[in-house]
PDB file of C-alpha atoms in Angstrom:
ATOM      1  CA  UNK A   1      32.650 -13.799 -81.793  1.00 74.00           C
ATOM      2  CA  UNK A   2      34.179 -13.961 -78.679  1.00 79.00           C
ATOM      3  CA  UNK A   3      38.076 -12.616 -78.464  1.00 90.00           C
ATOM      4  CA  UNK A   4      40.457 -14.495 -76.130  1.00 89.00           C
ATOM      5  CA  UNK A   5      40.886 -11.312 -73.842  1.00 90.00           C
ATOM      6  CA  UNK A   6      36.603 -11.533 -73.518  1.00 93.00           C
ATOM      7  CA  UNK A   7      36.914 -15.437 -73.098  1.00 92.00           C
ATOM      8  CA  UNK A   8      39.859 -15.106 -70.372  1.00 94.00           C
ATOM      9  CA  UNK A   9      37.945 -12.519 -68.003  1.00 94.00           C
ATOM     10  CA  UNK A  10      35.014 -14.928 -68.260  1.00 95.00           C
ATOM     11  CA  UNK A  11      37.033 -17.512 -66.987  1.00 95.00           C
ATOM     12  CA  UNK A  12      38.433 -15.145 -64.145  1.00 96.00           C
ATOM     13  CA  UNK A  13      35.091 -14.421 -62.772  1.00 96.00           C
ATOM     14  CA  UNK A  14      34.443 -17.931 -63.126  1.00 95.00           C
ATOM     15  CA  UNK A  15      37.228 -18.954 -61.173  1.00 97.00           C
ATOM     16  CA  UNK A  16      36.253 -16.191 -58.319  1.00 96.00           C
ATOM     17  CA  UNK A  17      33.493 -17.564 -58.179  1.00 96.00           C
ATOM     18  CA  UNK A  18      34.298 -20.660 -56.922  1.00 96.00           C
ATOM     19  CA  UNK A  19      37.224 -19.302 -55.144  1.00 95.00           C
ATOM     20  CA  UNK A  20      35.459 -16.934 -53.268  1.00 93.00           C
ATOM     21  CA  UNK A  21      34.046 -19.508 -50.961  1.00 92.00           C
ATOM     22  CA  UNK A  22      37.376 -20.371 -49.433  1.00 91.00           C
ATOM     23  CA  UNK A  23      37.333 -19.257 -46.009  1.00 90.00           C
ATOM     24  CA  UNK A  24      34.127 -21.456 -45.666  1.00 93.00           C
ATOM     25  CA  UNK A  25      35.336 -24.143 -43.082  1.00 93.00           C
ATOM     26  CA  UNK A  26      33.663 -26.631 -44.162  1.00 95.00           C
ATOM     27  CA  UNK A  27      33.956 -26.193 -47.666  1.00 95.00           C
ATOM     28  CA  UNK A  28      37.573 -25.430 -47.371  1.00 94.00           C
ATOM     29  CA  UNK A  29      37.804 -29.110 -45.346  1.00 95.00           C
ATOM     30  CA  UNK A  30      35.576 -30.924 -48.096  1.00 97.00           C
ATOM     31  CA  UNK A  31      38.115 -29.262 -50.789  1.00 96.00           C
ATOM     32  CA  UNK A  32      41.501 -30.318 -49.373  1.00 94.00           C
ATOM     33  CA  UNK A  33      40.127 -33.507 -48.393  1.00 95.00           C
ATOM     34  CA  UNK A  34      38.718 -34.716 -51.467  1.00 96.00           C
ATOM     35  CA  UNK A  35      41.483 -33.232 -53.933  1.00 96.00           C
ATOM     36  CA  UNK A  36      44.043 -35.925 -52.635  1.00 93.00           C
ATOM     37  CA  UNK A  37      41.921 -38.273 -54.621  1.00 92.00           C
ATOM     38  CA  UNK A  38      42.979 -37.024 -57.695  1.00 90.00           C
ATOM     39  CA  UNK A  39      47.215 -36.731 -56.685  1.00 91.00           C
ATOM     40  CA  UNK A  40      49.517 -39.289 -58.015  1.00 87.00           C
ATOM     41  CA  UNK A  41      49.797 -41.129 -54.762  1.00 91.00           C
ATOM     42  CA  UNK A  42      45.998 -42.207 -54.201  1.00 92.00           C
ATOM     43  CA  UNK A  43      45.412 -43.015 -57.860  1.00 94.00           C
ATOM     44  CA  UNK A  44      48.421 -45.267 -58.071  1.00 95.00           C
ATOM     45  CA  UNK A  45      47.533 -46.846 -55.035  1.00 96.00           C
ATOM     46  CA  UNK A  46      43.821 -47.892 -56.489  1.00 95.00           C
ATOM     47  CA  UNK A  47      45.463 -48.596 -59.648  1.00 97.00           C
ATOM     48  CA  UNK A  48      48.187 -51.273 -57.769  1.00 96.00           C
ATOM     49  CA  UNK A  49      45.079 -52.355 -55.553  1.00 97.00           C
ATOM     50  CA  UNK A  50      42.887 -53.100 -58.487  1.00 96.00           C
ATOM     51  CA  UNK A  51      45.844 -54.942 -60.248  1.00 96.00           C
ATOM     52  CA  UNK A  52      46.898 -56.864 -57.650  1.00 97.00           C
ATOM     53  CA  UNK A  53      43.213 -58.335 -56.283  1.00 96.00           C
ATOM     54  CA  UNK A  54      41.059 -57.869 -59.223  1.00 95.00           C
ATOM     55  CA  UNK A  55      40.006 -61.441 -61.899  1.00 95.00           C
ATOM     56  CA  UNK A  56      38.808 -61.420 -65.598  1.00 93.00           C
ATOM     57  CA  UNK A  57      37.162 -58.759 -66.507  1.00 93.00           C
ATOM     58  CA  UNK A  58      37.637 -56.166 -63.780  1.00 95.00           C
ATOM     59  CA  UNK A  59      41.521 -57.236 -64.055  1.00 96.00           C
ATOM     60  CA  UNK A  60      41.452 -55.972 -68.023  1.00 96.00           C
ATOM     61  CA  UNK A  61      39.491 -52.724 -66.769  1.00 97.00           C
ATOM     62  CA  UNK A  62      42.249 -51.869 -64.198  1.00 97.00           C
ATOM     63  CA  UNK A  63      45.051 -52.894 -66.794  1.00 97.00           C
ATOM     64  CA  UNK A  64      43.269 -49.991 -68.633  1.00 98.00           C
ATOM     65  CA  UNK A  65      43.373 -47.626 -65.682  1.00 98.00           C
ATOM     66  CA  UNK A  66      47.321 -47.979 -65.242  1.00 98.00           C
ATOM     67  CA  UNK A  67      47.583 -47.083 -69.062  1.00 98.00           C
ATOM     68  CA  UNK A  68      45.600 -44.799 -69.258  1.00 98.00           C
ATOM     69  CA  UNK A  69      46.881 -43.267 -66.096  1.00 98.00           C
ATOM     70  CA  UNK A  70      50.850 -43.444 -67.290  1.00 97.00           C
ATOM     71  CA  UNK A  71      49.290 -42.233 -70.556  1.00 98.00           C
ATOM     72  CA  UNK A  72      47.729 -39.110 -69.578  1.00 98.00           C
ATOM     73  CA  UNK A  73      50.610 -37.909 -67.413  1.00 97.00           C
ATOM     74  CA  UNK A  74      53.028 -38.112 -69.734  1.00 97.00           C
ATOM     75  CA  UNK A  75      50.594 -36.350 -72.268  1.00 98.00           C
ATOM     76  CA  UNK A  76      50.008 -33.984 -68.939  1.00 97.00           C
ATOM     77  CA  UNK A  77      53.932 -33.425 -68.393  1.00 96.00           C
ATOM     78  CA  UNK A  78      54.653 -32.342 -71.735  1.00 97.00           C
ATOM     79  CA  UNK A  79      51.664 -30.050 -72.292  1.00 97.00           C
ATOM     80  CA  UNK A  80      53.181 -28.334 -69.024  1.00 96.00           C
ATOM     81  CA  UNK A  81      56.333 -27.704 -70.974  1.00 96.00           C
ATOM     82  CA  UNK A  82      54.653 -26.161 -74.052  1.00 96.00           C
ATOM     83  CA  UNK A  83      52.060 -24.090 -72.880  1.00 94.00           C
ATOM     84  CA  UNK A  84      53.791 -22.513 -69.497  1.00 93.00           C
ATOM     85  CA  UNK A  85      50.824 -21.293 -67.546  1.00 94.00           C
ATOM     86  CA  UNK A  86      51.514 -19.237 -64.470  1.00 94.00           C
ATOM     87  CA  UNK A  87      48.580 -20.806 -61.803  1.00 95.00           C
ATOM     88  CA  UNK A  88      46.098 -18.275 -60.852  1.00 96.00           C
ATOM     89  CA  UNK A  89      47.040 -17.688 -57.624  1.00 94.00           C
ATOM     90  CA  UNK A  90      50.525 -16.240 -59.140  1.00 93.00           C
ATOM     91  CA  UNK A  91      48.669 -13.936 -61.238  1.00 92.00           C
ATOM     92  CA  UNK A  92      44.682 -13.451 -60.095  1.00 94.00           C
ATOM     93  CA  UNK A  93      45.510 -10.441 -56.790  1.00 92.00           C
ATOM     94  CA  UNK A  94      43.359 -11.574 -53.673  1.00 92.00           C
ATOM     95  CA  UNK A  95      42.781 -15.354 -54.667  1.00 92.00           C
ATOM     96  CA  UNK A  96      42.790 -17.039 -51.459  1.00 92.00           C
ATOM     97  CA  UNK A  97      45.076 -20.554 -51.822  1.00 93.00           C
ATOM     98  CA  UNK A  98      47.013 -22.898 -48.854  1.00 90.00           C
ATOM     99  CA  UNK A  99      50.247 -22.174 -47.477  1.00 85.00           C
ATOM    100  CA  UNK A 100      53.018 -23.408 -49.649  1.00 79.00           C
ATOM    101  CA  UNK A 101      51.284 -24.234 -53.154  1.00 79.00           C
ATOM    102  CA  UNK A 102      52.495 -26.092 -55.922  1.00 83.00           C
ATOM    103  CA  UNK A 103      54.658 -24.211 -57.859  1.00 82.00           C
ATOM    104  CA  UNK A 104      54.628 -25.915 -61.749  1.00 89.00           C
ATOM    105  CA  UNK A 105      52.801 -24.370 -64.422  1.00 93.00           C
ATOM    106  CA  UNK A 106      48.791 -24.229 -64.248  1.00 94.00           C
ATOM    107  CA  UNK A 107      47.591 -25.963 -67.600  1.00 96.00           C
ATOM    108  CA  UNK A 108      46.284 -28.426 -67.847  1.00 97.00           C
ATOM    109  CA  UNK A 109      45.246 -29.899 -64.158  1.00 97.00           C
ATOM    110  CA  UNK A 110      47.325 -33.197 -63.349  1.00 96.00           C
ATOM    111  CA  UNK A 111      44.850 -33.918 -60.718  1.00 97.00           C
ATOM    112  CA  UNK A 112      42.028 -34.101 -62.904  1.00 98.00           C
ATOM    113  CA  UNK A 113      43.490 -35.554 -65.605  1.00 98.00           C
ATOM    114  CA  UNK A 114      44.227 -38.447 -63.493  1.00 97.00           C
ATOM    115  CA  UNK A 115      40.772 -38.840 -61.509  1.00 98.00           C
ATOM    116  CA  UNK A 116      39.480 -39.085 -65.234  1.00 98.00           C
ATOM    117  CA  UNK A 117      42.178 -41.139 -66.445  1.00 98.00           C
ATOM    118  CA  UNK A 118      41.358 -44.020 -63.581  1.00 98.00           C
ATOM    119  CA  UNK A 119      37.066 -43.305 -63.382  1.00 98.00           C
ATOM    120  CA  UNK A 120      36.589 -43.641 -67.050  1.00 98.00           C
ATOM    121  CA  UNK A 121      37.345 -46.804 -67.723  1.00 98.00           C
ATOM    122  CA  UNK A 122      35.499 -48.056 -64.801  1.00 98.00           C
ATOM    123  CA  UNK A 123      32.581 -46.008 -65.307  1.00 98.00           C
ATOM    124  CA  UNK A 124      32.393 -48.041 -68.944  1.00 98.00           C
ATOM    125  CA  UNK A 125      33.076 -51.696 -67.121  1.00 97.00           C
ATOM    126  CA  UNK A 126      30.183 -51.134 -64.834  1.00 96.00           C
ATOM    127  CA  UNK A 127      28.038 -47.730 -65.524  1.00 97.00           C
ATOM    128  CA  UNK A 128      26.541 -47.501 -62.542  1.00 97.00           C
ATOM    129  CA  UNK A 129      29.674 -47.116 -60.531  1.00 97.00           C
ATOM    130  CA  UNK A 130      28.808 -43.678 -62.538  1.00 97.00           C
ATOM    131  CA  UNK A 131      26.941 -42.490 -59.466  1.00 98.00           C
ATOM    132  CA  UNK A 132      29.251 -42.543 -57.107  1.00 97.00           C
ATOM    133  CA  UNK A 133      32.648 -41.612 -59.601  1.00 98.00           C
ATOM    134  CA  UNK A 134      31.477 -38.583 -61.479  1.00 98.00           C
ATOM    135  CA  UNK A 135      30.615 -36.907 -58.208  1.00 98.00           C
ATOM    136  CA  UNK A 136      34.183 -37.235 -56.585  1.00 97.00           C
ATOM    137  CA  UNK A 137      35.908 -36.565 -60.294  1.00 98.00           C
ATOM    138  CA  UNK A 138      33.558 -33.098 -60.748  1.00 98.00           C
ATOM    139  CA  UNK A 139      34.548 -32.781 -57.093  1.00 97.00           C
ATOM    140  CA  UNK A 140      38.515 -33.376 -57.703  1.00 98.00           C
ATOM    141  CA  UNK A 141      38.580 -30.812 -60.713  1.00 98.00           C
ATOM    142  CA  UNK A 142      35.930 -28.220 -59.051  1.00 97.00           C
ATOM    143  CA  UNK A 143      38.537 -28.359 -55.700  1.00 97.00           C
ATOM    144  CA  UNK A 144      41.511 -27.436 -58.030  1.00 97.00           C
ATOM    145  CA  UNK A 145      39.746 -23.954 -58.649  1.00 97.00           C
ATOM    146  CA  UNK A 146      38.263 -23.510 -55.128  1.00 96.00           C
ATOM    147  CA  UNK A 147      41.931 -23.627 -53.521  1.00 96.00           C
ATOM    148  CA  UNK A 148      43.256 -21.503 -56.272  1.00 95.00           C
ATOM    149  CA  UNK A 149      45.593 -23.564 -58.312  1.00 96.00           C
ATOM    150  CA  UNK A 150      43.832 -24.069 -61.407  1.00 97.00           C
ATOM    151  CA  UNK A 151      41.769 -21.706 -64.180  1.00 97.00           C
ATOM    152  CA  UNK A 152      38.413 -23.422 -65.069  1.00 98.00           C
ATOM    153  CA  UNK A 153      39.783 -24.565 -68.223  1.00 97.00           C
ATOM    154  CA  UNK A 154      42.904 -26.244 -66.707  1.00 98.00           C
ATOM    155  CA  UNK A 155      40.192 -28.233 -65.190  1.00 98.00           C
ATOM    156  CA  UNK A 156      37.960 -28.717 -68.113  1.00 98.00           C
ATOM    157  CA  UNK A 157      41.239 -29.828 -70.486  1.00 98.00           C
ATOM    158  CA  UNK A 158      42.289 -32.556 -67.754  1.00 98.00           C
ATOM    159  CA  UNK A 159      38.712 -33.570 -67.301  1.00 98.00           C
ATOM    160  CA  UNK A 160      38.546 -33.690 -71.121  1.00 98.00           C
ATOM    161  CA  UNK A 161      42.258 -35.523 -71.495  1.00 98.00           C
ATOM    162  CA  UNK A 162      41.789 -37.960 -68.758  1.00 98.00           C
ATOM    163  CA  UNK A 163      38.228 -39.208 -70.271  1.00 98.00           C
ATOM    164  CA  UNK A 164      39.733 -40.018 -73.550  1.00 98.00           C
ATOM    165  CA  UNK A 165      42.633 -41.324 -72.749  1.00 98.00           C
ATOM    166  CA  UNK A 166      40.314 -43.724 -70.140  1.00 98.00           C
ATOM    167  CA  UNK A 167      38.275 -44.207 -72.708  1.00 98.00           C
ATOM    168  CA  UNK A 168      41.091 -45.364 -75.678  1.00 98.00           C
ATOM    169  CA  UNK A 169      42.644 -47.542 -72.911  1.00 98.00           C
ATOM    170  CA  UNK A 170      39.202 -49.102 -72.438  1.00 98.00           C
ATOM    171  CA  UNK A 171      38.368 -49.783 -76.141  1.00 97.00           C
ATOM    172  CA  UNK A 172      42.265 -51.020 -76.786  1.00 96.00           C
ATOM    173  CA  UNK A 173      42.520 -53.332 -73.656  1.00 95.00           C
ATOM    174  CA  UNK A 174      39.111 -54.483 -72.659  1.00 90.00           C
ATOM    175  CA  UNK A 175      36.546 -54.481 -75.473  1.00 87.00           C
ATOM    176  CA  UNK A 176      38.476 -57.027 -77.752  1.00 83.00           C
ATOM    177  CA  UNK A 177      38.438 -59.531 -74.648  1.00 79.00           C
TER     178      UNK A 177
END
């Protein structure tokens, strides 16, 4: 059996891994581009759009997306509190990360908790819109480790929080209807 100390230094190489690759230019463009997807003004922008234009069933999906998206960052907020994780760069010596990061504690990742939050539920309305979501949600939570603000499993737990929270939203608000 694994101990936490083994499990935590797999995680760090992990994380260098993917960090590593930061001074790529493109990469490094790709990252900081796409990861504004997952912040709190882009996904509350979708949200409003999809409330705002979309009818019947598509309206009940993006009903779920707003609760599931209030949902998880509440859930997100208070996990913060309890389980105070200093973000990698703070800790990890030579991780490369932009000027003026965000300071809060690491676990688990906002960002990818919300991409998750909002995809889910649309990926169940209409699964094909799988194609084109799970790449820019994997992409949201994999840029979180490449600019050095979040472990691996900040990412996974937020990838893992959003989905079922999308998912419960989905189930509660849509499938009755």
């Amino acid at each position: 059996m694994l101990s936490i100390h083994a499990l935590y230094e797999m995680e760090c190489r992990l994380f260098r891994r993917i960090n590593q690759h930061f001074e790529r230019r493109m990469l490094n463009a790709y990252f900081r581009m796409i990861t504004n997807i997952g912040g709190a003004v882009l996904e509350i922008a979708l949200v409003l759009f999809l409330l705002i234009f979309a009818h019947g069933p598509l309206h009940l999906t993006a009903i779920a997306c707003a609760v599931s998206l209030i949902t998880s960052h509440i859930i997100v907020q208070i996990f913060k509190r309890c389980f105070p994780r200093k973000r990698p760069y703070l800790i990890l010596d030579g991780t490369n990360h932009p000027v003026n990061p965000i300071q809060d504690n690491s676990f688990p990742s906002g960002h990818s908790t919300a991409i998750f939050s909002v995809i889910t539920p649309l990926i169940l309305f209409h699964p094909s819109l799988s194609l084109i979501l799970l790449p820019i949600g994997l992409s949201v939570a994999v840029s979180r480790i490449f600019l050095g603000l979040h472990y691996p499993s900040d990412v996974l737990s937020g990838i893992l929080l959003g989905s079922v929270t999308g998912y419960l939203c989905f189930i509660k608000i849509v499938v009755p209807f």
